[in-house]
């Protein structure tokens, strides 16, 4: 048999059917806001501690700049959390699962089920209070490129896991 | 489903092995030290004032309490079982995780024992799939017999379910305990060391350590060295540093070659699981 390897005109490929992404539940935004509060509060406390006991600057005015920078980044991340939240979504399809996220840099990660090695469900202490959880799907590649959705309903994560497990079991 | 459903198979370390708490704690501290050793060195080396050293004591106590709480949580929450042809591991300190690996994806089962593990006659089990670089499943402390039971179970599952061609290829053959696959004597180890560049790494380490010893001499002060010399007969010179490292390497060598009632070394386990 002759070896053939013809080039595909990518522009001529039929366009993909539009995927309807599911958004995250609104509690997830609350959860992220709480997370933001904790992180920023921690940074604030450390800064206060350094200011009171650290003896870094002789004068008072450099601290105004330091706290100004702190305030700016806090506002920026607060705003970003919202933008990111509204851009995030996922879609569970027959043969793969897609996760899209990011505001400045938008990524869309697709994992076909027949490449799945194992699935992990996680739930932090705060997320438990909201009934939220996360799901991570690990593939046979590098550990970096794995799909991980956090901030979906725990029951939903459970359902997706169940579905993927059944798919992995069947399509051998 | 392509295979008969096997009975639910449950191990709950929490019910049987309190020693695990200690080992989890030890691992936690090791990883903490592994991450924060530069900070620790800085703290040890800097000139201390009474005020700040007291603060660091409190920080230390806080970290210890959190570590202990986390270890306890990890200990009581770890359980694993096989269900619907999936190996499921529940773990996590503050964040709960539930990992599920299809049994057919399991590639290797490794037992490891550190010095602490050997004292309590437990093993840490690592189960690998062909996925990420590290081990997906690692169970910190498991009774030797239970670990063996688990391994036999997983291996026998693989034998009974040669579902796909790939799985069949990987199906391990369980050897009888007397059957030694490979034995290495000291000369072999030395040759492996040479060929694997371990000796070169050792040389580099030794160089680093020797220069470090010279660097910290002015900081520790002459008196420390004098004390060591007079009380213990130690002179911190080239020779002793070298001897220390030789000792470390001997210990490491012994660790590789420990013996198991099932017969075999760490290397053999790996080989056996690979088939």
Short mmCIF file of C-alpha atoms in Angstrom, two decimals:
data_model
loop_
_atom_site.label_atom_id
_atom_site.label_comp_id
_atom_site.label_asym_id
_atom_site.label_seq_id
_atom_site.Cartn_x
_atom_site.Cartn_y
_atom_site.Cartn_z
CA UNK A 1 0.00 0.00 0.00
CA UNK A 2 1.21 3.42 -0.89
CA UNK A 3 1.84 5.82 1.92
CA UNK A 4 -0.39 8.86 1.60
CA UNK A 5 -0.26 11.98 3.65
CA UNK A 6 -2.26 14.70 2.01
CA UNK A 7 -2.48 18.19 3.26
CA UNK A 8 -5.75 19.42 4.73
CA UNK A 9 -6.96 22.90 3.85
CA UNK A 10 -7.90 23.99 7.35
CA UNK A 11 -9.96 26.92 6.13
CA UNK A 12 -12.16 24.58 4.16
CA UNK A 13 -12.97 22.37 7.14
CA UNK A 14 -16.59 22.42 8.21
CA UNK A 15 -17.01 24.79 11.11
CA UNK A 16 -17.47 23.22 14.51
CA UNK A 17 -20.95 23.18 15.92
CA UNK A 18 -21.31 25.91 18.47
CA UNK A 19 -20.83 24.67 21.99
CA UNK A 20 -23.24 25.88 24.61
CA UNK A 21 -21.06 26.41 27.69
CA UNK A 22 -22.53 25.97 31.13
CA UNK A 23 -21.65 28.75 33.53
CA UNK A 24 -20.67 28.32 37.15
CA UNK A 25 -23.34 28.70 39.86
CA UNK A 26 -23.55 32.15 41.50
CA UNK A 27 -22.42 30.76 44.85
CA UNK A 28 -19.03 30.16 43.26
CA UNK A 29 -18.60 33.90 42.88
CA UNK A 30 -19.40 34.37 46.55
CA UNK A 31 -16.86 31.72 47.39
CA UNK A 32 -14.20 33.42 45.28
CA UNK A 33 -14.97 36.76 46.88
CA UNK A 34 -14.45 35.20 50.29
CA UNK A 35 -11.20 33.72 49.04
CA UNK A 36 -10.18 37.17 47.85
CA UNK A 37 -11.00 38.62 51.29
CA UNK A 38 -8.86 36.00 53.03
CA UNK A 39 -5.87 36.49 50.73
CA UNK A 40 -5.98 40.26 50.82
CA UNK A 41 -6.59 40.27 54.57
CA UNK A 42 -3.56 38.06 55.07
CA UNK A 43 -1.36 40.34 52.94
CA UNK A 44 -2.71 43.34 54.85
CA UNK A 45 -1.94 41.77 58.22
CA UNK A 46 1.59 40.87 57.13
CA UNK A 47 2.13 44.45 55.92
CA UNK A 48 0.81 45.83 59.22
CA UNK A 49 3.05 43.46 61.13
CA UNK A 50 6.11 44.48 59.14
CA UNK A 51 5.23 48.17 59.59
CA UNK A 52 4.87 47.89 63.37
CA UNK A 53 7.73 45.54 64.17
CA UNK A 54 9.95 45.41 61.12
CA UNK A 55 11.62 48.86 61.22
CA UNK A 56 12.07 48.87 57.46
CA UNK A 57 11.58 52.57 56.71
CA UNK A 58 12.62 55.49 58.91
CA UNK A 59 9.80 57.77 57.77
CA UNK A 60 6.07 57.26 57.55
CA UNK A 61 5.50 58.22 53.92
CA UNK A 62 6.89 55.11 52.18
CA UNK A 63 4.17 53.15 53.94
CA UNK A 64 1.51 55.25 52.24
CA UNK A 65 2.92 54.10 48.90
CA UNK A 66 3.09 50.49 50.07
CA UNK A 67 -0.52 50.49 51.22
CA UNK A 68 -1.55 52.36 48.11
CA UNK A 69 -0.08 49.58 46.00
CA UNK A 70 -1.80 47.05 48.20
CA UNK A 71 -5.15 48.80 47.70
CA UNK A 72 -4.70 49.00 43.94
CA UNK A 73 -3.87 45.34 43.53
CA UNK A 74 -6.75 44.39 45.84
CA UNK A 75 -9.20 46.33 43.68
CA UNK A 76 -7.67 44.90 40.52
CA UNK A 77 -8.00 41.31 41.69
CA UNK A 78 -11.53 41.94 42.95
CA UNK A 79 -12.49 43.20 39.52
CA UNK A 80 -10.60 40.39 37.77
CA UNK A 81 -12.31 37.72 39.83
CA UNK A 82 -15.64 38.98 38.52
CA UNK A 83 -14.49 39.22 34.89
CA UNK A 84 -12.94 35.77 35.05
CA UNK A 85 -16.02 34.31 36.65
CA UNK A 86 -18.33 35.46 33.89
CA UNK A 87 -15.98 34.16 31.22
CA UNK A 88 -15.60 30.70 32.73
CA UNK A 89 -17.63 27.78 31.51
CA UNK A 90 -17.59 24.10 30.78
CA UNK A 91 -19.29 21.66 28.46
CA UNK A 92 -19.60 17.93 28.86
CA UNK A 93 -20.04 16.31 25.50
CA UNK A 94 -20.41 12.77 24.29
CA UNK A 95 -16.73 12.21 23.61
CA UNK A 96 -14.93 15.00 25.41
CA UNK A 97 -15.14 17.63 28.08
CA UNK A 98 -14.31 21.30 27.43
CA UNK A 99 -13.32 23.92 29.93
CA UNK A 100 -12.94 27.55 28.95
CA UNK A 101 -11.61 30.31 31.16
CA UNK A 102 -9.50 33.44 31.38
CA UNK A 103 -10.04 37.12 30.75
CA UNK A 104 -6.87 38.52 29.21
CA UNK A 105 -5.69 35.16 28.02
CA UNK A 106 -8.56 32.93 27.07
CA UNK A 107 -7.91 29.23 27.08
CA UNK A 108 -10.17 26.45 26.00
CA UNK A 109 -9.05 23.02 27.06
CA UNK A 110 -10.57 19.88 25.62
CA UNK A 111 -9.96 16.42 27.01
CA UNK A 112 -11.29 13.39 25.13
CA UNK A 113 -12.50 10.69 27.49
CA UNK A 114 -10.35 7.96 25.99
CA UNK A 115 -7.26 9.80 27.17
CA UNK A 116 -8.38 10.05 30.77
CA UNK A 117 -6.19 8.32 33.32
CA UNK A 118 -7.97 9.20 36.49
CA UNK A 119 -10.46 11.65 37.91
CA UNK A 120 -10.30 13.52 41.17
CA UNK A 121 -13.06 15.29 43.04
CA UNK A 122 -12.07 17.84 45.65
CA UNK A 123 -13.91 19.95 48.16
CA UNK A 124 -12.34 22.55 50.43
CA UNK A 125 -13.73 23.47 53.83
CA UNK A 126 -15.25 26.72 52.59
CA UNK A 127 -16.67 25.14 49.46
CA UNK A 128 -18.38 22.54 51.64
CA UNK A 129 -20.38 25.28 53.32
CA UNK A 130 -21.66 26.34 49.90
CA UNK A 131 -22.18 22.82 48.61
CA UNK A 132 -19.56 23.40 45.95
CA UNK A 133 -16.67 21.30 44.79
CA UNK A 134 -14.25 20.77 41.98
CA UNK A 135 -13.29 18.12 39.49
CA UNK A 136 -9.88 17.43 37.98
CA UNK A 137 -9.38 15.19 35.00
CA UNK A 138 -5.89 13.79 34.54
CA UNK A 139 -4.65 12.60 31.20
CA UNK A 140 -1.73 10.51 30.13
CA UNK A 141 0.35 13.50 29.15
CA UNK A 142 2.36 15.94 31.15
CA UNK A 143 0.94 16.81 34.54
CA UNK A 144 0.66 20.45 33.53
CA UNK A 145 -2.09 20.32 30.95
CA UNK A 146 -4.83 18.69 32.92
CA UNK A 147 -8.36 19.93 33.06
CA UNK A 148 -9.57 21.23 36.39
CA UNK A 149 -12.87 22.94 37.06
CA UNK A 150 -13.41 24.34 40.53
CA UNK A 151 -16.53 25.99 41.85
CA UNK A 152 -19.24 23.78 40.44
CA UNK A 153 -21.89 22.12 42.55
CA UNK A 154 -20.56 19.08 44.34
CA UNK A 155 -23.40 16.91 43.08
CA UNK A 156 -22.61 18.08 39.56
CA UNK A 157 -18.95 17.13 39.97
CA UNK A 158 -20.12 13.75 41.19
CA UNK A 159 -22.35 13.33 38.15
CA UNK A 160 -19.61 14.32 35.70
CA UNK A 161 -17.21 11.90 37.39
CA UNK A 162 -19.74 9.11 37.15
CA UNK A 163 -20.26 9.87 33.47
CA UNK A 164 -16.57 9.95 32.65
CA UNK A 165 -15.93 6.73 34.57
CA UNK A 166 -18.61 4.98 32.59
CA UNK A 167 -17.17 6.36 29.33
CA UNK A 168 -13.64 5.29 30.20
CA UNK A 169 -14.94 1.84 31.09
CA UNK A 170 -16.81 1.41 27.83
CA UNK A 171 -14.64 2.84 25.10
CA UNK A 172 -11.71 0.50 25.12
CA UNK B 1 -19.45 -3.86 31.56
CA UNK B 2 -16.89 -6.28 30.38
CA UNK B 3 -16.09 -7.99 33.64
CA UNK B 4 -17.86 -9.58 36.53
CA UNK B 5 -18.41 -7.13 39.35
CA UNK B 6 -15.99 -7.87 42.12
CA UNK B 7 -17.04 -7.50 45.72
CA UNK B 8 -16.49 -4.13 47.29
CA UNK B 9 -13.11 -4.20 48.86
CA UNK B 10 -12.44 -1.85 51.70
CA UNK B 11 -9.35 -0.84 53.56
CA UNK B 12 -9.62 1.81 56.14
CA UNK B 13 -6.24 2.56 57.64
CA UNK B 14 -7.89 4.76 60.20
CA UNK B 15 -9.32 1.70 61.90
CA UNK B 16 -6.05 -0.10 62.32
CA UNK B 17 -2.88 1.92 62.32
CA UNK B 18 -2.41 4.92 64.60
CA UNK B 19 1.27 4.86 63.69
CA UNK B 20 0.25 6.45 60.43
CA UNK B 21 -0.37 9.74 62.21
CA UNK B 22 3.27 9.92 63.16
CA UNK B 23 4.39 9.10 59.64
CA UNK B 24 2.06 11.60 58.07
CA UNK B 25 3.38 14.20 60.48
CA UNK B 26 6.94 13.24 59.64
CA UNK B 27 6.25 13.57 55.94
CA UNK B 28 4.55 16.91 56.45
CA UNK B 29 7.52 18.25 58.39
CA UNK B 30 9.89 16.92 55.80
CA UNK B 31 8.07 18.70 53.04
CA UNK B 32 7.82 21.87 55.12
CA UNK B 33 11.54 21.81 55.77
CA UNK B 34 12.12 20.97 52.13
CA UNK B 35 10.25 24.09 51.11
CA UNK B 36 11.41 26.50 53.75
CA UNK B 37 15.00 25.48 54.41
CA UNK B 38 16.44 28.73 53.04
CA UNK B 39 14.29 30.64 55.51
CA UNK B 40 15.37 28.35 58.33
CA UNK B 41 19.04 28.81 57.50
CA UNK B 42 18.57 32.56 57.38
CA UNK B 43 16.87 32.47 60.75
CA UNK B 44 19.61 30.37 62.26
CA UNK B 45 22.40 32.49 60.90
CA UNK B 46 21.13 35.96 61.60
CA UNK B 47 21.94 37.84 64.74
CA UNK B 48 19.04 37.40 67.07
CA UNK B 49 17.47 39.87 69.41
CA UNK B 50 15.46 38.58 72.37
CA UNK B 51 12.25 40.11 71.05
CA UNK B 52 12.25 38.56 67.60
CA UNK B 53 13.43 35.14 68.71
CA UNK B 54 10.42 34.95 70.99
CA UNK B 55 8.16 35.76 68.06
CA UNK B 56 9.71 32.96 66.01
CA UNK B 57 9.07 30.52 68.83
CA UNK B 58 5.39 31.41 68.61
CA UNK B 59 5.42 31.04 64.85
CA UNK B 60 7.02 27.61 65.31
CA UNK B 61 4.39 26.56 67.82
CA UNK B 62 1.63 27.75 65.49
CA UNK B 63 3.03 25.80 62.54
CA UNK B 64 3.38 22.71 64.71
CA UNK B 65 -0.22 22.88 65.91
CA UNK B 66 -1.53 23.33 62.38
CA UNK B 67 0.62 20.43 61.17
CA UNK B 68 -0.63 18.14 63.90
CA UNK B 69 -4.26 19.03 63.23
CA UNK B 70 -3.76 18.46 59.53
CA UNK B 71 -2.08 15.12 60.08
CA UNK B 72 -4.91 13.98 62.34
CA UNK B 73 -7.49 15.04 59.76
CA UNK B 74 -5.56 13.32 56.98
CA UNK B 75 -5.30 10.20 59.07
CA UNK B 76 -8.98 9.97 59.89
CA UNK B 77 -10.11 10.83 56.42
CA UNK B 78 -7.92 8.51 54.41
CA UNK B 79 -9.69 5.45 53.19
CA UNK B 80 -9.58 3.53 50.00
CA UNK B 81 -11.59 0.84 48.34
CA UNK B 82 -12.31 -0.78 45.03
CA UNK B 83 -15.72 -0.21 43.57
CA UNK B 84 -17.07 -0.71 40.07
CA UNK B 85 -13.63 -1.58 38.74
CA UNK B 86 -12.21 1.65 40.08
CA UNK B 87 -9.66 2.16 42.77
CA UNK B 88 -10.96 4.99 44.92
CA UNK B 89 -8.83 6.86 47.40
CA UNK B 90 -10.35 9.41 49.73
CA UNK B 91 -7.81 11.73 51.26
CA UNK B 92 -7.14 15.28 52.29
CA UNK B 93 -6.51 17.33 55.37
CA UNK B 94 -8.57 20.47 55.07
CA UNK B 95 -9.54 19.99 51.46
CA UNK B 96 -11.18 16.66 50.81
CA UNK B 97 -10.17 14.84 47.68
CA UNK B 98 -11.50 11.73 46.14
CA UNK B 99 -9.39 10.12 43.50
CA UNK B 100 -10.63 7.38 41.27
CA UNK B 101 -8.42 5.34 38.99
CA UNK B 102 -9.79 2.67 36.66
CA UNK B 103 -8.10 -0.58 37.63
CA UNK B 104 -7.01 -1.27 34.09
CA UNK B 105 -4.94 1.91 34.07
CA UNK B 106 -2.81 0.84 37.01
CA UNK B 107 0.75 0.20 35.92
CA UNK B 108 3.00 -0.29 38.90
CA UNK B 109 2.60 -0.86 42.60
CA UNK B 110 5.60 0.19 44.65
CA UNK B 111 6.27 -0.37 48.33
CA UNK B 112 8.64 1.96 50.07
CA UNK B 113 10.02 2.02 53.56
CA UNK B 114 11.93 4.83 55.13
CA UNK B 115 13.77 4.35 58.36
CA UNK B 116 10.66 5.33 60.33
CA UNK B 117 8.51 2.93 58.36
CA UNK B 118 10.86 0.10 59.14
CA UNK B 119 10.70 0.73 62.87
CA UNK B 120 6.94 0.22 62.82
CA UNK B 121 6.99 -2.44 60.12
CA UNK B 122 4.72 -0.54 57.77
CA UNK B 123 5.12 0.39 54.13
CA UNK B 124 4.07 3.32 52.03
CA UNK B 125 2.33 2.19 48.89
CA UNK B 126 2.53 4.04 45.61
CA UNK B 127 0.31 3.12 42.74
CA UNK B 128 1.24 4.50 39.37
CA UNK B 129 -0.66 4.89 36.17
CA UNK B 130 0.90 5.88 32.91
CA UNK B 131 -0.22 9.44 33.54
CA UNK B 132 1.60 12.18 35.32
CA UNK B 133 5.21 11.98 36.39
CA UNK B 134 4.61 11.51 40.09
CA UNK B 135 2.59 8.76 41.64
CA UNK B 136 -1.11 9.33 41.49
CA UNK B 137 -1.93 7.32 44.55
CA UNK B 138 0.32 7.23 47.54
CA UNK B 139 -0.77 5.79 50.82
CA UNK B 140 1.50 6.82 53.59
CA UNK B 141 1.52 3.96 56.04
CA UNK B 142 -0.02 0.60 55.59
CA UNK B 143 0.45 -2.61 57.47
CA UNK B 144 2.86 -4.87 55.62
CA UNK B 145 0.36 -7.69 55.30
CA UNK B 146 -2.47 -5.46 54.20
CA UNK B 147 -0.25 -3.89 51.60
CA UNK B 148 0.60 -7.35 50.31
CA UNK B 149 -3.08 -8.23 50.27
CA UNK B 150 -3.87 -5.10 48.29
CA UNK B 151 -1.15 -5.85 45.79
CA UNK B 152 -2.30 -9.42 45.33
CA UNK B 153 -5.84 -8.19 44.86
CA UNK B 154 -4.89 -5.66 42.20
CA UNK B 155 -2.63 -8.10 40.41
CA UNK B 156 -5.23 -10.83 40.42
CA UNK B 157 -7.77 -8.40 39.05
CA UNK B 158 -5.40 -7.67 36.21
CA UNK B 159 -5.01 -11.37 35.56
CA UNK B 160 -8.74 -11.99 35.49
CA UNK B 161 -9.52 -9.03 33.29
CA UNK B 162 -7.19 -9.00 30.32
CA UNK B 163 -9.66 -6.63 28.73
CA UNK B 164 -7.60 -5.01 26.05
CA UNK B 165 -4.46 -6.05 24.28
CA UNK B 166 -2.53 -3.37 26.10
CA UNK B 167 -3.73 -4.56 29.45
CA UNK B 168 -2.83 -8.12 28.63
CA UNK B 169 0.65 -7.06 27.74
CA UNK B 170 1.02 -5.41 31.09
CA UNK B 171 -0.47 -8.24 33.10
CA UNK B 172 2.20 -9.01 35.65
CA UNK B 173 3.27 -12.51 36.46
CA UNK B 174 3.45 -13.13 40.16
CA UNK B 175 6.63 -14.95 41.02
CA UNK B 176 7.03 -17.29 43.91
CA UNK B 177 8.75 -15.68 46.88
CA UNK B 178 11.95 -17.73 46.46
CA UNK B 179 12.35 -16.61 42.89
CA UNK B 180 14.93 -13.87 42.87
CA UNK B 181 14.85 -11.86 39.68
CA UNK B 182 18.02 -9.94 40.09
CA UNK B 183 20.68 -9.67 42.69
CA UNK B 184 23.24 -6.94 42.92
CA UNK B 185 26.42 -7.09 44.93
CA UNK B 186 28.51 -4.13 45.97
CA UNK B 187 30.59 -4.15 42.80
CA UNK B 188 27.44 -3.98 40.68
CA UNK B 189 26.11 -1.12 42.76
CA UNK B 190 29.37 0.73 42.34
CA UNK B 191 29.25 0.18 38.59
CA UNK B 192 25.64 1.33 38.44
CA UNK B 193 26.62 4.32 40.51
CA UNK B 194 29.38 5.14 38.06
CA UNK B 195 27.22 4.68 35.01
CA UNK B 196 24.30 6.61 36.47
CA UNK B 197 26.49 9.54 37.45
CA UNK B 198 25.50 9.13 41.08
CA UNK B 199 29.14 9.34 42.02
CA UNK B 200 29.48 12.58 40.14
CA UNK B 201 26.48 13.99 42.00
CA UNK B 202 28.05 12.79 45.20
CA UNK B 203 31.25 14.58 44.29
CA UNK B 204 29.40 17.78 43.57
CA UNK B 205 27.47 17.49 46.82
CA UNK B 206 30.66 16.83 48.68
CA UNK B 207 32.27 19.90 47.15
CA UNK B 208 29.29 22.05 48.06
CA UNK B 209 29.26 20.71 51.58
CA UNK B 210 32.97 21.17 52.09
CA UNK B 211 32.85 24.76 50.95
CA UNK B 212 29.74 25.31 53.04
CA UNK B 213 31.53 23.99 56.11
CA UNK B 214 34.33 26.45 55.47
CA UNK B 215 31.84 29.27 54.94
CA UNK B 216 29.98 28.75 58.18
CA UNK B 217 33.12 28.42 60.24
CA UNK B 218 33.39 32.14 60.97
CA UNK B 219 29.69 32.29 61.79
CA UNK B 220 29.66 29.37 64.19
CA UNK B 221 32.85 30.65 65.66
CA UNK B 222 36.06 28.89 66.46
CA UNK B 223 34.74 27.70 69.79
CA UNK B 224 32.20 25.33 68.24
CA UNK B 225 34.90 23.63 66.27
CA UNK B 226 37.17 23.49 69.23
CA UNK B 227 34.38 21.93 71.26
CA UNK B 228 33.72 19.32 68.65
CA UNK B 229 37.40 18.59 68.39
CA UNK B 230 38.04 18.27 72.07
CA UNK B 231 34.88 16.52 73.12
CA UNK B 232 34.27 14.27 70.17
CA UNK B 233 37.61 14.08 68.50
CA UNK B 234 36.11 15.48 65.32
CA UNK B 235 38.00 17.77 63.08
CA UNK B 236 35.84 19.37 60.48
CA UNK B 237 38.13 18.94 57.60
CA UNK B 238 38.09 17.40 54.21
CA UNK B 239 38.43 13.90 55.51
CA UNK B 240 35.47 13.92 57.85
CA UNK B 241 33.11 15.48 55.40
CA UNK B 242 34.06 12.82 52.92
CA UNK B 243 33.60 10.05 55.47
CA UNK B 244 30.18 11.41 56.32
CA UNK B 245 29.08 11.25 52.73
CA UNK B 246 30.42 7.76 52.27
CA UNK B 247 28.33 6.77 55.28
CA UNK B 248 25.24 8.41 53.84
CA UNK B 249 25.72 6.54 50.60
CA UNK B 250 26.07 3.24 52.38
CA UNK B 251 22.80 3.88 54.19
CA UNK B 252 21.12 4.76 50.92
CA UNK B 253 22.43 1.54 49.45
CA UNK B 254 20.98 -0.48 52.30
CA UNK B 255 17.66 1.18 51.83
CA UNK B 256 17.45 -0.07 48.28
CA UNK B 257 18.23 -3.58 49.34
CA UNK B 258 15.81 -4.23 52.17
CA UNK B 259 14.14 -7.59 52.31
CA UNK B 260 10.50 -8.36 52.31
CA UNK B 261 8.70 -11.47 53.55
CA UNK B 262 7.24 -11.78 50.09
CA UNK B 263 10.78 -11.98 48.90
CA UNK B 264 12.32 -9.18 46.94
CA UNK B 265 13.70 -5.72 46.94
CA UNK B 266 12.19 -2.48 45.84
CA UNK B 267 13.62 -2.97 42.39
CA UNK B 268 12.08 -6.39 42.17
CA UNK B 269 8.66 -5.08 43.11
CA UNK B 270 8.85 -2.65 40.29
CA UNK B 271 10.03 -5.31 37.88
CA UNK B 272 7.37 -7.73 38.99
CA UNK B 273 4.58 -5.25 38.61
CA UNK B 274 5.84 -4.38 35.16
CA UNK B 275 5.87 -8.05 34.26
#
